[in-house]
PDB file of C-alpha atoms in Angstrom:
ATOM      1  CA  MET A 106      -6.226  -6.638   9.305  1.00 36.00           C
ATOM      2  CA  ILE A 107      -2.885  -5.648  10.955  1.00 34.00           C
ATOM      3  CA  ARG A 108      -0.470  -2.594  10.447  1.00 38.00           C
ATOM      4  CA  SER A 109       3.178  -2.985  11.666  1.00 36.00           C
ATOM      5  CA  ARG A 110       5.842  -0.088  11.903  1.00 36.00           C
ATOM      6  CA  PHE A 111       9.463  -0.773  11.146  1.00 35.00           C
ATOM      7  CA  ALA A 112      11.739   2.131  12.546  1.00 37.00           C
ATOM      8  CA  ALA A 113      15.165   2.859  10.961  1.00 38.00           C
ATOM      9  CA  SER A 114      17.594   5.482  11.434  1.00 36.00           C
ATOM     10  CA  LEU A 115      16.966   6.840   8.030  1.00 37.00           C
ATOM     11  CA  GLY A 116      13.234   7.082   8.344  1.00 40.00           C
ATOM     12  CA  THR A 117      10.063   5.502   9.285  1.00 38.00           C
ATOM     13  CA  LEU A 118       8.382   2.698   7.424  1.00 42.00           C
ATOM     14  CA  VAL A 119       4.888   1.416   8.076  1.00 41.00           C
ATOM     15  CA  LEU A 120       3.895  -1.867   6.679  1.00 43.00           C
ATOM     16  CA  LEU A 121       0.038  -2.571   6.169  1.00 43.00           C
ATOM     17  CA  VAL A 122      -0.888  -6.229   5.900  1.00 39.00           C
ATOM     18  CA  SER A 123      -4.193  -7.825   5.918  1.00 36.00           C
ATOM     19  CA  VAL A 124      -5.407 -11.013   7.560  1.00 31.00           C
ATOM     20  CA  ALA A 125      -8.685 -12.440   6.215  1.00 29.00           C
ATOM     21  CA  ALA A 126     -11.476 -13.471   8.593  1.00 26.00           C
ATOM     22  CA  CYS A 127     -11.090 -17.246   7.762  1.00 24.00           C
ATOM     23  CA  SER A 128      -7.266 -17.229   7.996  1.00 25.00           C
ATOM     24  CA  SER A 129      -5.503 -19.400  10.510  1.00 28.00           C
ATOM     25  CA  GLY A 130      -4.558 -17.671  13.856  1.00 32.00           C
ATOM     26  CA  GLY A 131      -1.605 -18.191  16.436  1.00 33.00           C
ATOM     27  CA  GLU A 132       0.643 -15.621  14.529  1.00 33.00           C
ATOM     28  CA  SER A 133       2.258 -13.246  16.706  1.00 29.00           C
ATOM     29  CA  THR A 134       2.062  -9.758  15.033  1.00 28.00           C
ATOM     30  CA  PRO A 135       3.309  -6.370  16.174  1.00 28.00           C
ATOM     31  CA  THR A 136       1.339  -3.441  17.627  1.00 28.00           C
ATOM     32  CA  PRO A 137      -0.301  -1.333  14.731  1.00 30.00           C
ATOM     33  CA  THR A 138       0.929   2.022  14.345  1.00 36.00           C
ATOM     34  CA  ALA A 139       0.659   4.996  11.653  1.00 44.00           C
ATOM     35  CA  PRO A 140       2.942   7.344  10.091  1.00 55.00           C
ATOM     36  CA  ASP A 141       4.350  10.200  12.444  1.00 55.00           C
ATOM     37  CA  SER A 142       1.948  12.990  11.192  1.00 54.00           C
ATOM     38  CA  PRO A 143      -1.626  11.685  10.611  1.00 62.00           C
ATOM     39  CA  VAL A 144      -3.425  13.943   7.929  1.00 65.00           C
ATOM     40  CA  GLY A 145      -7.118  14.600   8.442  1.00 75.00           C
ATOM     41  CA  LEU A 146      -9.637  14.192   5.578  1.00 92.00           C
ATOM     42  CA  GLY A 147     -11.603  17.415   5.469  1.00 89.00           C
ATOM     43  CA  VAL A 148     -15.329  18.176   4.996  1.00 91.00           C
ATOM     44  CA  ASP A 149     -15.599  17.612   1.052  1.00 93.00           C
ATOM     45  CA  ALA A 150     -13.896  14.085   1.429  1.00 94.00           C
ATOM     46  CA  GLU A 151     -15.918  13.141   4.338  1.00 94.00           C
ATOM     47  CA  SER A 152     -19.231  14.238   2.416  1.00 94.00           C
ATOM     48  CA  MET A 153     -18.244  12.267  -0.573  1.00 95.00           C
ATOM     49  CA  LEU A 154     -17.531   9.197   1.350  1.00 95.00           C
ATOM     50  CA  ALA A 155     -20.950   9.483   3.045  1.00 95.00           C
ATOM     51  CA  GLU A 156     -22.600   9.115  -0.539  1.00 95.00           C
ATOM     52  CA  PHE A 157     -21.152   5.789  -0.492  1.00 94.00           C
ATOM     53  CA  ASP A 158     -22.098   4.998   3.194  1.00 94.00           C
ATOM     54  CA  ILE A 159     -18.408   4.734   4.107  1.00 93.00           C
ATOM     55  CA  ALA A 160     -17.804   6.005   7.670  1.00 91.00           C
ATOM     56  CA  ALA A 161     -14.950   8.556   7.472  1.00 92.00           C
ATOM     57  CA  PRO A 162     -11.918   7.520   9.668  1.00 93.00           C
ATOM     58  CA  ALA A 163      -9.853   9.964  11.461  1.00 90.00           C
ATOM     59  CA  ASN A 164      -7.131  10.521   8.901  1.00 93.00           C
ATOM     60  CA  VAL A 165      -5.954   9.772   5.347  1.00 94.00           C
ATOM     61  CA  GLU A 166      -3.796   6.938   6.316  1.00 95.00           C
ATOM     62  CA  ASP A 167      -6.618   4.830   7.957  1.00 95.00           C
ATOM     63  CA  LEU A 168      -8.854   5.938   5.064  1.00 96.00           C
ATOM     64  CA  ILE A 169      -6.144   4.218   2.481  1.00 97.00           C
ATOM     65  CA  GLU A 170      -6.168   1.133   4.702  1.00 96.00           C
ATOM     66  CA  GLN A 171      -9.721   0.870   5.027  1.00 95.00           C
ATOM     67  CA  LEU A 172     -10.296   1.089   1.204  1.00 96.00           C
ATOM     68  CA  GLN A 173      -7.355  -1.247   0.319  1.00 96.00           C
ATOM     69  CA  SER A 174      -8.422  -4.006   2.706  1.00 95.00           C
ATOM     70  CA  GLN A 175     -12.151  -3.928   1.842  1.00 94.00           C
ATOM     71  CA  PRO A 176     -13.362  -7.339   0.334  1.00 95.00           C
ATOM     72  CA  LEU A 177     -13.766  -6.992  -3.515  1.00 95.00           C
ATOM     73  CA  ALA A 178     -17.512  -7.834  -3.403  1.00 94.00           C
ATOM     74  CA  GLU A 179     -18.114  -4.887  -1.062  1.00 92.00           C
ATOM     75  CA  ARG A 180     -16.055  -2.051  -3.206  1.00 93.00           C
ATOM     76  CA  PRO A 181     -18.314   0.959  -3.630  1.00 90.00           C
ATOM     77  CA  ALA A 182     -19.335   1.117  -7.484  1.00 90.00           C
ATOM     78  CA  GLY A 183     -18.690   4.615  -8.722  1.00 94.00           C
ATOM     79  CA  LEU A 184     -15.955   5.807  -6.314  1.00 96.00           C
ATOM     80  CA  MET A 185     -12.472   6.037  -7.324  1.00 96.00           C
ATOM     81  CA  ALA A 186      -9.702   6.441  -4.783  1.00 97.00           C
ATOM     82  CA  SER A 187      -6.163   7.204  -6.570  1.00 97.00           C
ATOM     83  CA  VAL A 188      -3.013   7.091  -4.435  1.00 98.00           C
ATOM     84  CA  ARG A 189      -0.970   9.988  -5.865  1.00 97.00           C
ATOM     85  CA  VAL A 190       2.531  10.980  -4.492  1.00 97.00           C
ATOM     86  CA  ASN A 191       1.296  13.882  -2.556  1.00 96.00           C
ATOM     87  CA  GLU A 192      -2.456  13.301  -2.144  1.00 97.00           C
ATOM     88  CA  LEU A 193      -5.272  10.655  -2.184  1.00 97.00           C
ATOM     89  CA  LEU A 194      -7.548  11.727  -5.235  1.00 97.00           C
ATOM     90  CA  LEU A 195     -11.161  10.811  -4.465  1.00 97.00           C
ATOM     91  CA  SER A 196     -13.567  10.902  -7.580  1.00 96.00           C
ATOM     92  CA  SER A 197     -17.049  10.376  -8.035  1.00 96.00           C
ATOM     93  CA  GLY A 198     -18.571  11.251 -11.391  1.00 93.00           C
ATOM     94  CA  ASP A 199     -17.458  14.942 -12.326  1.00 93.00           C
ATOM     95  CA  ASP A 200     -16.577  15.538  -8.584  1.00 95.00           C
ATOM     96  CA  GLU A 201     -12.949  15.430  -7.401  1.00 96.00           C
ATOM     97  CA  VAL A 202     -11.516  15.801  -3.885  1.00 96.00           C
ATOM     98  CA  GLY A 203      -7.823  15.962  -3.236  1.00 96.00           C
ATOM     99  CA  VAL A 204      -6.625  14.824   0.492  1.00 96.00           C
ATOM    100  CA  PRO A 205      -2.943  15.561   1.151  1.00 95.00           C
ATOM    101  CA  LEU A 206      -0.605  12.839   2.324  1.00 96.00           C
ATOM    102  CA  PRO A 207       2.170  13.163   4.761  1.00 93.00           C
ATOM    103  CA  THR A 208       4.973  15.096   3.127  1.00 91.00           C
ATOM    104  CA  ASP A 209       7.740  13.035   4.397  1.00 94.00           C
ATOM    105  CA  ASP A 210       6.279   9.613   3.658  1.00 94.00           C
ATOM    106  CA  PHE A 211       5.598   7.806   0.410  1.00 96.00           C
ATOM    107  CA  HIS A 212       2.752   5.252   0.160  1.00 97.00           C
ATOM    108  CA  LEU A 213       3.473   2.425  -2.193  1.00 97.00           C
ATOM    109  CA  SER A 214       1.207  -0.589  -3.323  1.00 98.00           C
ATOM    110  CA  VAL A 215       2.801  -3.779  -4.657  1.00 98.00           C
ATOM    111  CA  ALA A 216       1.100  -6.698  -6.354  1.00 98.00           C
ATOM    112  CA  PRO A 217       3.572  -9.582  -7.294  1.00 98.00           C
ATOM    113  CA  TYR A 218       2.401 -12.093 -10.083  1.00 98.00           C
ATOM    114  CA  LEU A 219       3.243 -15.485 -11.394  1.00 97.00           C
ATOM    115  CA  ASN A 220       1.406 -15.410 -14.636  1.00 97.00           C
ATOM    116  CA  ASP A 221      -0.914 -12.283 -14.831  1.00 95.00           C
ATOM    117  CA  THR A 222      -0.514  -8.718 -14.113  1.00 96.00           C
ATOM    118  CA  HIS A 223      -1.689  -5.201 -15.405  1.00 94.00           C
ATOM    119  CA  ASP A 224      -0.047  -1.841 -16.094  1.00 95.00           C
ATOM    120  CA  CYS A 225      -0.565   0.616 -13.015  1.00 96.00           C
ATOM    121  CA  TYR A 226       1.142   3.928 -12.109  1.00 97.00           C
ATOM    122  CA  PHE A 227      -0.936   5.419  -9.634  1.00 97.00           C
ATOM    123  CA  HIS A 228      -2.432   2.784  -7.431  1.00 97.00           C
ATOM    124  CA  SER A 229      -6.505   2.821  -7.441  1.00 96.00           C
ATOM    125  CA  LEU A 230      -7.673   1.543  -4.111  1.00 97.00           C
ATOM    126  CA  THR A 231     -11.050   0.800  -5.498  1.00 95.00           C
ATOM    127  CA  THR A 232     -10.419  -0.908  -8.773  1.00 94.00           C
ATOM    128  CA  CYS A 233      -6.864  -2.459  -8.993  1.00 95.00           C
ATOM    129  CA  VAL A 234      -6.822  -6.270  -8.607  1.00 96.00           C
ATOM    130  CA  GLY A 235      -3.669  -8.250  -8.451  1.00 97.00           C
ATOM    131  CA  GLU A 236      -3.126 -12.158  -9.115  1.00 97.00           C
ATOM    132  CA  LEU A 237      -2.117 -13.140  -5.726  1.00 97.00           C
ATOM    133  CA  ALA A 238      -4.813 -12.541  -3.108  1.00 97.00           C
ATOM    134  CA  ASP A 239      -4.221 -13.490   0.524  1.00 97.00           C
ATOM    135  CA  GLN A 240      -0.722 -14.659  -0.272  1.00 97.00           C
ATOM    136  CA  GLU A 241       1.888 -14.893   2.437  1.00 97.00           C
ATOM    137  CA  LEU A 242       5.282 -13.339   1.178  1.00 98.00           C
ATOM    138  CA  GLN A 243       8.673 -12.684   2.762  1.00 98.00           C
ATOM    139  CA  VAL A 244       9.400  -9.169   2.012  1.00 98.00           C
ATOM    140  CA  THR A 245      12.814  -7.311   2.315  1.00 97.00           C
ATOM    141  CA  ILE A 246      13.396  -3.795   1.541  1.00 97.00           C
ATOM    142  CA  THR A 247      16.816  -2.219   1.470  1.00 97.00           C
ATOM    143  CA  ASP A 248      18.186   1.391   0.963  1.00 96.00           C
ATOM    144  CA  ASP A 249      20.370   1.338  -2.171  1.00 96.00           C
ATOM    145  CA  ALA A 250      22.689   4.136  -0.864  1.00 95.00           C
ATOM    146  CA  ASN A 251      23.917   2.161   2.168  1.00 93.00           C
ATOM    147  CA  ASN A 252      22.356  -1.367   2.028  1.00 93.00           C
ATOM    148  CA  GLU A 253      20.537  -0.536   5.073  1.00 90.00           C
ATOM    149  CA  VAL A 254      17.682  -3.003   5.574  1.00 91.00           C
ATOM    150  CA  PHE A 255      14.397  -1.179   6.320  1.00 87.00           C
ATOM    151  CA  LEU A 256      12.198  -4.152   6.404  1.00 89.00           C
ATOM    152  CA  ASP A 257      12.652  -8.038   6.643  1.00 94.00           C
ATOM    153  CA  GLU A 258       9.288  -9.336   7.445  1.00 95.00           C
ATOM    154  CA  THR A 259       6.476 -11.773   6.386  1.00 97.00           C
ATOM    155  CA  VAL A 260       3.407 -10.049   5.023  1.00 97.00           C
ATOM    156  CA  THR A 261       0.058 -11.162   3.744  1.00 97.00           C
ATOM    157  CA  THR A 262      -1.409  -9.438   0.513  1.00 98.00           C
ATOM    158  CA  PHE A 263      -4.958  -8.105   0.607  1.00 98.00           C
ATOM    159  CA  GLU A 264      -7.933  -9.775  -1.247  1.00 97.00           C
ATOM    160  CA  ASN A 265      -6.995  -7.374  -4.249  1.00 97.00           C
ATOM    161  CA  GLY A 266      -3.628  -8.982  -4.288  1.00 97.00           C
ATOM    162  CA  PHE A 267      -1.618  -6.121  -3.087  1.00 98.00           C
ATOM    163  CA  PHE A 268       0.411  -5.250   0.048  1.00 97.00           C
ATOM    164  CA  ASP A 269       1.165  -1.676   1.233  1.00 96.00           C
ATOM    165  CA  VAL A 270       4.239   0.010   2.508  1.00 95.00           C
ATOM    166  CA  TRP A 271       4.764   3.450   4.037  1.00 95.00           C
ATOM    167  CA  LEU A 272       8.395   4.554   2.903  1.00 94.00           C
ATOM    168  CA  PRO A 273      10.395   7.662   3.581  1.00 93.00           C
ATOM    169  CA  ALA A 274      10.385   9.999   0.738  1.00 95.00           C
ATOM    170  CA  GLY A 275      12.919  10.534  -1.504  1.00 96.00           C
ATOM    171  CA  ARG A 276      14.719   7.244  -1.581  1.00 96.00           C
ATOM    172  CA  GLU A 277      16.248   4.643  -4.071  1.00 97.00           C
ATOM    173  CA  LEU A 278      15.255   1.152  -2.632  1.00 97.00           C
ATOM    174  CA  THR A 279      15.233  -2.414  -3.634  1.00 97.00           C
ATOM    175  CA  ILE A 280      12.331  -4.849  -2.638  1.00 97.00           C
ATOM    176  CA  ARG A 281      12.837  -8.399  -2.610  1.00 98.00           C
ATOM    177  CA  ILE A 282      10.008 -10.741  -2.413  1.00 98.00           C
ATOM    178  CA  ASP A 283       9.915 -14.526  -1.731  1.00 98.00           C
ATOM    179  CA  ASP A 284       6.930 -16.860  -1.689  1.00 97.00           C
ATOM    180  CA  GLY A 285       8.576 -19.885  -0.455  1.00 95.00           C
ATOM    181  CA  GLU A 286       9.132 -21.302  -3.898  1.00 96.00           C
ATOM    182  CA  ASN A 287       9.887 -18.244  -6.149  1.00 97.00           C
ATOM    183  CA  THR A 288      11.537 -14.819  -5.630  1.00 98.00           C
ATOM    184  CA  ALA A 289      11.881 -11.385  -7.369  1.00 97.00           C
ATOM    185  CA  GLU A 290      13.819  -8.381  -6.767  1.00 96.00           C
ATOM    186  CA  VAL A 291      13.029  -4.996  -8.192  1.00 96.00           C
ATOM    187  CA  PRO A 292      14.168  -1.359  -7.633  1.00 97.00           C
ATOM    188  CA  VAL A 293      11.627   1.194  -6.583  1.00 97.00           C
ATOM    189  CA  GLY A 294      11.931   5.029  -5.901  1.00 97.00           C
ATOM    190  CA  THR A 295      10.043   7.310  -3.542  1.00 97.00           C
ATOM    191  CA  GLY A 296      10.389  10.769  -5.297  1.00 97.00           C
ATOM    192  CA  THR A 297       7.963  13.072  -6.615  1.00 96.00           C
ATOM    193  CA  ASP A 298       7.986  11.500 -10.224  1.00 96.00           C
ATOM    194  CA  ASP A 299       7.738   7.900  -9.018  1.00 98.00           C
ATOM    195  CA  PRO A 300       4.706   5.533  -9.232  1.00 98.00           C
ATOM    196  CA  THR A 301       2.725   4.753  -6.154  1.00 98.00           C
ATOM    197  CA  CYS A 302       2.007   1.258  -7.584  1.00 97.00           C
ATOM    198  CA  VAL A 303       4.201  -1.452  -8.612  1.00 97.00           C
ATOM    199  CA  THR A 304       2.849  -4.613 -10.660  1.00 97.00           C
ATOM    200  CA  THR A 305       6.081  -5.743 -12.238  1.00 95.00           C
ATOM    201  CA  VAL A 306       7.323  -8.049  -9.642  1.00 96.00           C
ATOM    202  CA  GLN A 307       7.106 -11.396 -11.341  1.00 97.00           C
ATOM    203  CA  LEU A 308       7.937 -14.251  -9.141  1.00 98.00           C
ATOM    204  CA  SER A 309       9.917 -16.967 -10.619  1.00 96.00           C
TER     205      SER A 309
END
C-alpha cells in the first residue's frame, strides 16, 4: 500500500492508494509521506485498539490508512472508526474516543460506482464498502477558485472500494474520475460542515 504527497502552492494534498498483494508490479510510485503535522493517538485510543489486537501506529493519519487498507475479512467486529471533519471517532459498545485530526487538512474518502452505492456522510473505516474494489482510476482534483490542479494521477481503490485524499481545509474543489471507459465529475467541499465520505460519483 502506497501513499503519495502532491504539493501545491495553495496547500498540501496527500493521496492514499492501495496495492493488493496479488497486484502486478513494475509501476513506479512516489515516496510515501504524511500531512505536515501528524497527530498522536493518546492512551485511551491505544487501549481501545488493543482490545481488538490492533497495534497502534504513531499517529492518527497512519491509523486511518491502516484501517482503510485492511482486508474486508480481517475487519475487527465491534469496532467503529468514523472519520469526522475534526476528529477520528473510535467506538466500541458504549465507549467512545475522539482523536483530533490536523486542523489544516481534510480527509476525504471517495467510492466511485457503476451500478450500486450507499448513502454516506461521515466515512466509516470499518464498515463502509463501495462497489469498485482494487480498481485503477485516473483522478484529477482542481480548485474551483482558480482552476489550479491539485492532483492528476492514477490511483487504485482499496479492497473496500474507496480511495483517500488529504485535502487543504476550507476549499471548494472538483474531482474528475476516469476508469478508462467511463468518467464522472463532482464538486466537493472541505469546510466544517462538509461530508468526509463521497459515494455519489457514478461513472458513465
